[in-house]
Amino acid sequence: MTSHAQNFSAIPADRLPALLRGMPKAELHMHIEGSLEPELIFALAQRNGVAIPYASVEDLRRAYAFTNLQSFLDIYYAGASVLLKEQDFYDMALAYLQRAAADNVLRTEMFFDPQTHTARGVAMETVVNGLHRACVDAQAQLGVSAALILCFLRHLSEEEAFETLEQALPHRDKFIGVGLDSSEVGHPPEKFARVFARCRELGFHLVAHAGEEGPPAYVWTALDLLKVERVDHGVQSSKDAALMRRLAADRIPLTVCPLSNLKLCVFPDLAQHNIGALLDAGLVATVNSDDPAYFGGYVNENFVQTFAATGLTAAQAYALAQNSFTASFADAAAKRAWQDRLQGFFEGF
Ligand code: ADE
Ligand code: ZN
């Protein structure tokens, strides 16, 4: 058997896109509502008799010119307004899971935002049952292991987060963890310390968006007050050397989303993205799509465009895929089996 180092250096740059597309991977940061393609938004609007303020698919796509996180969230929440029935949530999730399977995603941990739906009178069980049924079918039909993470909307109150948790608890067997998303700046992690403490007692996995647009201080409080196991985005951490040392020492994974960061103007262009610096600092960084229907690509597109722009290597592709399985919340035996497949793929490439 040849060593990995020899295999990696033998892979020429022009074969990198095929390597990136074909390699087994996990996706750990994607919002299922962010997978709603304009075509599906229009189809569901028609099916459900919901009016949307766009004349056509093209008209809607033209609105996807974002200047920051909030300019995206306004359109993202409007898009989600077409979701009413359990079947809508199922159709949305299965469409994403089919794309994930085509991208050689073996494991995906999908965020959902129940408050976006319960605020419109959609029952929690409608949301969770539709998404969960798609996860079950993905395993059976596509061979993709899929799990759900419930996110609290941080622009809403702590009290509303507690109410959402209460509504979700009858379905606790259908999601594996909780997260924190939506407008970051002005809504620091500490606002949700008590909800996360309760979720921790209940045995849920814990993650939070931190350091997307917000400062390194939000990453510190996500770690120390929320006690998260992974940080979603976290790219602002590179501004704080002590934080970088902490993330590396504790092996806290960062779920990085390069095309999201580009489209939301977190970095001026992909060539200046800090994913390479995060890896070089010894962090468990991963590559993910965030809201693929809005940001111009699913996970493979994130890999291919990021590698083309930043000059990352085949060895770094292996590290990123390896990290994605390491950072997942799947059981140890499943992770080992996926990592064996990854190694076999690289050896045979
Ligand atoms: N909800 C969906 N996408 C998000 C992002 N990138 N940041 C915060 N909240 C989100
Ligand atoms: Zn996100």
GROMACS .gro file of C-alpha atoms and ligand atoms in nm:
model
  360
    1MET     CA    1   0.000   0.000   0.000
    2THR     CA    2   0.139   0.341  -0.090
    3SER     CA    3   0.149   0.607   0.178
    4HIS     CA    4  -0.101   0.892   0.183
    5ALA     CA    5   0.170   1.148   0.135
    6GLN     CA    6   0.271   0.981  -0.193
    7ASN     CA    7  -0.089   0.956  -0.307
    8PHE     CA    8  -0.158   1.319  -0.230
    9SER     CA    9   0.145   1.461  -0.405
   10ALA     CA   10   0.073   1.239  -0.706
   11ILE     CA   11  -0.269   1.396  -0.759
   12PRO     CA   12  -0.233   1.677  -1.017
   13ALA     CA   13  -0.420   2.004  -0.967
   14ASP     CA   14  -0.641   1.945  -1.272
   15ARG     CA   15  -0.783   1.632  -1.106
   16LEU     CA   16  -0.875   1.818  -0.785
   17PRO     CA   17  -1.236   1.894  -0.888
   18ALA     CA   18  -1.303   1.523  -0.953
   19LEU     CA   19  -1.136   1.434  -0.624
   20LEU     CA   20  -1.345   1.688  -0.433
   21ARG     CA   21  -1.672   1.587  -0.597
   22GLY     CA   22  -1.613   1.215  -0.561
   23MET     CA   23  -1.476   1.198  -0.207
   24PRO     CA   24  -1.711   1.076   0.067
   25LYS     CA   25  -1.801   1.358   0.306
   26ALA     CA   26  -2.037   1.474   0.579
   27GLU     CA   27  -2.230   1.800   0.571
   28LEU     CA   28  -2.277   1.953   0.916
   29HIS     CA   29  -2.401   2.304   0.847
   30MET     CA   30  -2.698   2.351   0.622
   31HIS     CA   31  -3.039   2.504   0.692
   32ILE     CA   32  -3.306   2.295   0.529
   33GLU     CA   33  -3.515   2.607   0.462
   34GLY     CA   34  -3.211   2.739   0.276
   35SER     CA   35  -3.236   2.452   0.028
   36LEU     CA   36  -3.567   2.580  -0.112
   37GLU     CA   37  -3.491   2.643  -0.478
   38PRO     CA   38  -3.690   2.923  -0.647
   39GLU     CA   39  -3.867   2.663  -0.864
   40LEU     CA   40  -3.988   2.477  -0.553
   41ILE     CA   41  -4.090   2.805  -0.385
   42PHE     CA   42  -4.313   2.881  -0.684
   43ALA     CA   43  -4.450   2.525  -0.703
   44LEU     CA   44  -4.538   2.522  -0.330
   45ALA     CA   45  -4.686   2.875  -0.347
   46GLN     CA   46  -4.919   2.753  -0.620
   47ARG     CA   47  -5.001   2.424  -0.444
   48ASN     CA   48  -5.086   2.607  -0.120
   49GLY     CA   49  -5.242   2.925  -0.261
   50VAL     CA   50  -4.977   3.145  -0.097
   51ALA     CA   51  -4.904   3.484  -0.260
   52ILE     CA   52  -4.535   3.573  -0.300
   53PRO     CA   53  -4.417   3.920  -0.405
   54TYR     CA   54  -4.218   3.801  -0.709
   55ALA     CA   55  -4.346   3.769  -1.066
   56SER     CA   56  -4.132   3.472  -1.170
   57VAL     CA   57  -3.850   3.237  -1.076
   58GLU     CA   58  -3.608   3.472  -1.254
   59ASP     CA   59  -3.749   3.773  -1.068
   60LEU     CA   60  -3.695   3.593  -0.736
   61ARG     CA   61  -3.342   3.484  -0.828
   62ARG     CA   62  -3.258   3.846  -0.916
   63ALA     CA   63  -3.339   3.941  -0.555
   64TYR     CA   64  -3.053   3.719  -0.434
   65ALA     CA   65  -2.801   4.002  -0.425
   66PHE     CA   66  -2.711   4.026  -0.059
   67THR     CA   67  -2.500   4.284   0.123
   68ASN     CA   68  -2.491   4.121   0.467
   69LEU     CA   69  -2.659   3.851   0.678
   70GLN     CA   70  -2.977   4.051   0.747
   71SER     CA   71  -3.038   4.130   0.378
   72PHE     CA   72  -3.038   3.753   0.316
   73LEU     CA   73  -3.249   3.658   0.618
   74ASP     CA   74  -3.533   3.891   0.508
   75ILE     CA   75  -3.566   3.700   0.178
   76TYR     CA   76  -3.500   3.359   0.335
   77TYR     CA   77  -3.788   3.398   0.583
   78ALA     CA   78  -4.019   3.520   0.303
   79GLY     CA   79  -3.928   3.213   0.095
   80ALA     CA   80  -4.015   2.980   0.384
   81SER     CA   81  -4.370   3.120   0.397
   82VAL     CA   82  -4.481   2.875   0.124
   83LEU     CA   83  -4.428   2.577   0.360
   84LEU     CA   84  -4.759   2.478   0.521
   85LYS     CA   85  -4.819   2.101   0.510
   86GLU     CA   86  -4.617   1.803   0.628
   87GLN     CA   87  -4.570   1.701   0.264
   88ASP     CA   88  -4.412   2.040   0.186
   89PHE     CA   89  -4.145   1.986   0.451
   90TYR     CA   90  -4.092   1.631   0.325
   91ASP     CA   91  -4.058   1.741  -0.039
   92MET     CA   92  -3.812   2.017   0.050
   93ALA     CA   93  -3.593   1.786   0.259
   94LEU     CA   94  -3.599   1.497   0.012
   95ALA     CA   95  -3.496   1.730  -0.272
   96TYR     CA   96  -3.193   1.839  -0.066
   97LEU     CA   97  -3.110   1.482   0.036
   98GLN     CA   98  -3.110   1.371  -0.328
   99ARG     CA   99  -2.862   1.648  -0.409
  100ALA     CA  100  -2.653   1.552  -0.105
  101ALA     CA  101  -2.641   1.190  -0.222
  102ALA     CA  102  -2.528   1.308  -0.568
  103ASP     CA  103  -2.248   1.504  -0.397
  104ASN     CA  104  -2.130   1.187  -0.216
  105VAL     CA  105  -2.251   1.312   0.122
  106LEU     CA  106  -2.275   1.003   0.345
  107ARG     CA  107  -2.395   1.191   0.652
  108THR     CA  108  -2.584   1.519   0.691
  109GLU     CA  109  -2.696   1.702   1.003
  110MET     CA  110  -2.963   1.945   0.889
  111PHE     CA  111  -3.075   2.257   1.077
  112PHE     CA  112  -3.439   2.354   1.087
  113ASP     CA  113  -3.600   2.673   1.222
  114PRO     CA  114  -3.935   2.573   1.378
  115GLN     CA  115  -4.016   2.928   1.494
  116THR     CA  116  -4.026   3.046   1.132
  117HIS     CA  117  -4.319   2.809   1.086
  118THR     CA  118  -4.496   2.802   1.424
  119ALA     CA  119  -4.517   3.184   1.408
  120ARG     CA  120  -4.732   3.138   1.093
  121GLY     CA  121  -4.965   2.887   1.263
  122VAL     CA  122  -4.794   2.572   1.132
  123ALA     CA  123  -4.786   2.305   1.406
  124MET     CA  124  -4.451   2.181   1.537
  125GLU     CA  125  -4.551   1.823   1.455
  126THR     CA  126  -4.618   1.917   1.091
  127VAL     CA  127  -4.263   2.051   1.059
  128VAL     CA  128  -4.082   1.776   1.248
  129ASN     CA  129  -4.278   1.483   1.106
  130GLY     CA  130  -4.229   1.594   0.745
  131LEU     CA  131  -3.855   1.649   0.788
  132HIS     CA  132  -3.805   1.330   0.988
  133ARG     CA  133  -3.990   1.115   0.733
  134ALA     CA  134  -3.752   1.247   0.466
  135CYS     CA  135  -3.454   1.151   0.687
  136VAL     CA  136  -3.588   0.795   0.725
  137ASP     CA  137  -3.646   0.764   0.350
  138ALA     CA  138  -3.301   0.907   0.272
  139GLN     CA  139  -3.135   0.625   0.462
  140ALA     CA  140  -3.351   0.359   0.296
  141GLN     CA  141  -3.358   0.498  -0.060
  142LEU     CA  142  -3.034   0.693  -0.092
  143GLY     CA  143  -2.802   0.541   0.168
  144VAL     CA  144  -2.757   0.885   0.327
  145SER     CA  145  -2.753   0.906   0.706
  146ALA     CA  146  -2.955   1.217   0.792
  147ALA     CA  147  -3.026   1.380   1.129
  148LEU     CA  148  -3.198   1.700   1.243
  149ILE     CA  149  -3.080   1.986   1.466
  150LEU     CA  150  -3.344   2.228   1.595
  151CYS     CA  151  -3.229   2.591   1.583
  152PHE     CA  152  -3.359   2.870   1.805
  153LEU     CA  153  -3.392   3.208   1.634
  154ARG     CA  154  -3.164   3.441   1.828
  155HIS     CA  155  -3.349   3.761   1.727
  156LEU     CA  156  -3.645   3.628   1.930
  157SER     CA  157  -3.658   3.609   2.311
  158GLU     CA  158  -3.529   3.351   2.556
  159GLU     CA  159  -3.890   3.292   2.660
  160GLU     CA  160  -3.989   3.207   2.303
  161ALA     CA  161  -3.696   2.967   2.278
  162PHE     CA  162  -3.816   2.789   2.596
  163GLU     CA  163  -4.170   2.768   2.449
  164THR     CA  164  -4.028   2.620   2.129
  165LEU     CA  165  -3.833   2.362   2.328
  166GLU     CA  166  -4.151   2.262   2.515
  167GLN     CA  167  -4.339   2.221   2.186
  168ALA     CA  168  -4.058   2.010   2.043
  169LEU     CA  169  -4.005   1.776   2.339
  170PRO     CA  170  -4.283   1.532   2.241
  171HIS     CA  171  -4.070   1.479   1.925
  172ARG     CA  172  -3.734   1.455   2.102
  173ASP     CA  173  -3.655   1.123   1.937
  174LYS     CA  174  -3.662   1.295   1.594
  175PHE     CA  175  -3.380   1.549   1.645
  176ILE     CA  176  -3.033   1.504   1.789
  177GLY     CA  177  -2.938   1.852   1.899
  178VAL     CA  178  -3.010   2.222   1.918
  179GLY     CA  179  -2.845   2.522   1.757
  180LEU     CA  180  -2.871   2.899   1.743
  181ASP     CA  181  -2.910   3.098   1.423
  182SER     CA  182  -3.053   3.415   1.261
  183SER     CA  183  -2.931   3.776   1.318
  184GLU     CA  184  -2.605   3.748   1.510
  185VAL     CA  185  -2.484   4.098   1.597
  186GLY     CA  186  -2.671   4.232   1.901
  187HIS     CA  187  -2.792   3.884   1.999
  188PRO     CA  188  -2.496   3.725   2.180
  189PRO     CA  189  -2.495   3.361   2.288
  190GLU     CA  190  -2.539   3.453   2.657
  191LYS     CA  191  -2.901   3.553   2.583
  192PHE     CA  192  -2.970   3.177   2.552
  193ALA     CA  193  -2.748   3.038   2.829
  194ARG     CA  194  -3.039   2.904   3.034
  195VAL     CA  195  -3.214   2.738   2.737
  196PHE     CA  196  -2.890   2.570   2.635
  197ALA     CA  197  -2.829   2.456   2.994
  198ARG     CA  198  -3.172   2.289   2.989
  199CYS     CA  199  -3.103   2.128   2.650
  200ARG     CA  200  -2.773   1.999   2.788
  201GLU     CA  201  -2.954   1.839   3.083
  202LEU     CA  202  -3.192   1.679   2.834
  203GLY     CA  203  -2.896   1.520   2.655
  204PHE     CA  204  -2.909   1.711   2.327
  205HIS     CA  205  -2.598   1.790   2.126
  206LEU     CA  206  -2.524   2.164   2.129
  207VAL     CA  207  -2.403   2.391   1.849
  208ALA     CA  208  -2.436   2.764   1.777
  209HIS     CA  209  -2.363   3.010   1.500
  210ALA     CA  210  -2.090   3.238   1.631
  211GLY     CA  211  -1.825   3.453   1.466
  212GLU     CA  212  -2.000   3.472   1.128
  213GLU     CA  213  -2.040   3.852   1.136
  214GLY     CA  214  -2.014   3.878   1.515
  215PRO     CA  215  -1.689   3.924   1.710
  216PRO     CA  216  -1.458   3.658   1.858
  217ALA     CA  217  -1.620   3.739   2.197
  218TYR     CA  218  -1.934   3.559   2.074
  219VAL     CA  219  -1.729   3.246   2.002
  220TRP     CA  220  -1.585   3.258   2.353
  221THR     CA  221  -1.931   3.282   2.510
  222ALA     CA  222  -2.070   3.011   2.282
  223LEU     CA  223  -1.793   2.786   2.419
  224ASP     CA  224  -1.791   2.893   2.783
  225LEU     CA  225  -2.156   2.979   2.852
  226LEU     CA  226  -2.351   2.767   2.601
  227LYS     CA  227  -2.093   2.486   2.613
  228VAL     CA  228  -2.132   2.408   2.243
  229GLU     CA  229  -1.956   2.108   2.090
  230ARG     CA  230  -1.913   2.275   1.748
  231VAL     CA  231  -1.909   2.636   1.631
  232ASP     CA  232  -2.105   2.719   1.315
  233HIS     CA  233  -1.900   2.954   1.092
  234GLY     CA  234  -1.650   3.080   1.354
  235VAL     CA  235  -1.439   3.243   1.082
  236GLN     CA  236  -1.395   3.564   1.286
  237SER     CA  237  -1.197   3.356   1.538
  238SER     CA  238  -0.880   3.419   1.336
  239LYS     CA  239  -0.881   3.775   1.476
  240ASP     CA  240  -0.807   3.639   1.826
  241ALA     CA  241  -0.490   3.430   1.869
  242ALA     CA  242  -0.590   3.304   2.214
  243LEU     CA  243  -0.925   3.186   2.079
  244MET     CA  244  -0.751   3.004   1.793
  245ARG     CA  245  -0.532   2.824   2.047
  246ARG     CA  246  -0.840   2.730   2.252
  247LEU     CA  247  -1.029   2.593   1.947
  248ALA     CA  248  -0.726   2.389   1.841
  249ALA     CA  249  -0.647   2.259   2.191
  250ASP     CA  250  -1.006   2.151   2.259
  251ARG     CA  251  -1.056   2.025   1.903
  252ILE     CA  252  -1.378   2.226   1.866
  253PRO     CA  253  -1.489   2.186   1.503
  254LEU     CA  254  -1.579   2.490   1.292
  255THR     CA  255  -1.847   2.434   1.027
  256VAL     CA  256  -1.726   2.681   0.765
  257CYS     CA  257  -1.942   2.787   0.468
  258PRO     CA  258  -1.724   2.958   0.206
  259LEU     CA  259  -1.986   3.047  -0.058
  260SER     CA  260  -2.216   3.181   0.215
  261ASN     CA  261  -1.933   3.400   0.344
  262LEU     CA  262  -1.872   3.525  -0.009
  263LYS     CA  263  -2.239   3.601  -0.085
  264LEU     CA  264  -2.295   3.772   0.253
  265CYS     CA  265  -1.978   3.980   0.207
  266VAL     CA  266  -1.797   3.833   0.510
  267PHE     CA  267  -1.492   3.809   0.280
  268PRO     CA  268  -1.448   4.034  -0.025
  269ASP     CA  269  -1.359   3.737  -0.247
  270LEU     CA  270  -1.302   3.364  -0.208
  271ALA     CA  271  -0.926   3.397  -0.259
  272GLN     CA  272  -0.914   3.588   0.070
  273HIS     CA  273  -1.114   3.327   0.264
  274ASN     CA  274  -0.931   3.207   0.576
  275ILE     CA  275  -1.015   2.833   0.550
  276GLY     CA  276  -0.650   2.753   0.473
  277ALA     CA  277  -0.533   2.955   0.774
  278LEU     CA  278  -0.781   2.773   0.999
  279LEU     CA  279  -0.645   2.436   0.884
  280ASP     CA  280  -0.285   2.554   0.918
  281ALA     CA  281  -0.359   2.658   1.278
  282GLY     CA  282  -0.463   2.299   1.353
  283LEU     CA  283  -0.837   2.360   1.375
  284VAL     CA  284  -1.094   2.094   1.291
  285ALA     CA  285  -1.244   2.296   1.004
  286THR     CA  286  -1.510   2.158   0.768
  287VAL     CA  287  -1.670   2.282   0.444
  288ASN     CA  288  -2.049   2.317   0.418
  289SER     CA  289  -2.317   2.489   0.208
  290ASP     CA  290  -2.526   2.680   0.471
  291ASP     CA  291  -2.817   2.784   0.243
  292PRO     CA  292  -2.731   2.626  -0.092
  293ALA     CA  293  -3.032   2.749  -0.289
  294TYR     CA  294  -2.945   3.109  -0.202
  295PHE     CA  295  -2.565   3.109  -0.212
  296GLY     CA  296  -2.493   2.953  -0.549
  297GLY     CA  297  -2.412   2.594  -0.471
  298TYR     CA  298  -2.437   2.273  -0.275
  299VAL     CA  299  -2.146   2.129  -0.082
  300ASN     CA  300  -1.941   2.008  -0.380
  301GLU     CA  301  -1.964   2.352  -0.539
  302ASN     CA  302  -1.831   2.498  -0.213
  303PHE     CA  303  -1.535   2.260  -0.224
  304VAL     CA  304  -1.453   2.310  -0.592
  305GLN     CA  305  -1.481   2.690  -0.595
  306THR     CA  306  -1.293   2.731  -0.268
  307PHE     CA  307  -1.004   2.507  -0.375
  308ALA     CA  308  -0.982   2.684  -0.712
  309ALA     CA  309  -0.971   3.026  -0.547
  310THR     CA  310  -0.742   2.954  -0.251
  311GLY     CA  311  -0.506   2.688  -0.386
  312LEU     CA  312  -0.582   2.429  -0.117
  313THR     CA  313  -0.423   2.089  -0.185
  314ALA     CA  314  -0.532   1.725  -0.209
  315ALA     CA  315  -0.392   1.668   0.140
  316GLN     CA  316  -0.618   1.945   0.267
  317ALA     CA  317  -0.915   1.789   0.084
  318TYR     CA  318  -0.847   1.467   0.276
  319ALA     CA  319  -0.820   1.661   0.604
  320LEU     CA  320  -1.149   1.845   0.543
  321ALA     CA  321  -1.339   1.525   0.460
  322GLN     CA  322  -1.182   1.345   0.755
  323ASN     CA  323  -1.277   1.638   0.982
  324SER     CA  324  -1.636   1.628   0.858
  325PHE     CA  325  -1.680   1.273   0.985
  326THR     CA  326  -1.482   1.335   1.305
  327ALA     CA  327  -1.701   1.637   1.384
  328SER     CA  328  -2.031   1.461   1.318
  329PHE     CA  329  -2.259   1.344   1.598
  330ALA     CA  330  -2.292   0.994   1.454
  331ASP     CA  331  -2.183   0.694   1.658
  332ALA     CA  332  -1.819   0.587   1.660
  333ALA     CA  333  -1.874   0.273   1.450
  334ALA     CA  334  -2.048   0.467   1.171
  335LYS     CA  335  -1.773   0.730   1.171
  336ARG     CA  336  -1.504   0.464   1.143
  337ALA     CA  337  -1.684   0.298   0.851
  338TRP     CA  338  -1.715   0.632   0.665
  339GLN     CA  339  -1.350   0.719   0.734
  340ASP     CA  340  -1.248   0.379   0.596
  341ARG     CA  341  -1.445   0.456   0.279
  342LEU     CA  342  -1.272   0.794   0.257
  343GLN     CA  343  -0.930   0.634   0.286
  344GLY     CA  344  -1.021   0.373   0.025
  345PHE     CA  345  -1.139   0.645  -0.211
  346PHE     CA  346  -0.809   0.834  -0.185
  347GLU     CA  347  -0.603   0.519  -0.224
  348GLY     CA  348  -0.796   0.426  -0.537
  349PHE     CA  349  -0.799   0.772  -0.693
  350ADE     N1  350  -3.010   3.111   0.899
  350ADE     C1  351  -2.991   3.058   0.778
  350ADE     N2  352  -2.867   3.085   0.734
  350ADE     C2  353  -2.804   3.154   0.832
  350ADE     C3  354  -2.675   3.208   0.849
  350ADE     N3  355  -2.582   3.199   0.753
  350ADE     N4  356  -2.647   3.275   0.962
  350ADE     C4  357  -2.740   3.286   1.056
  350ADE     N5  358  -2.862   3.237   1.047
  350ADE     C5  359  -2.894   3.170   0.935
  351ZN      ZN  360  -2.590   2.880   0.898
   0.00000   0.00000   0.00000
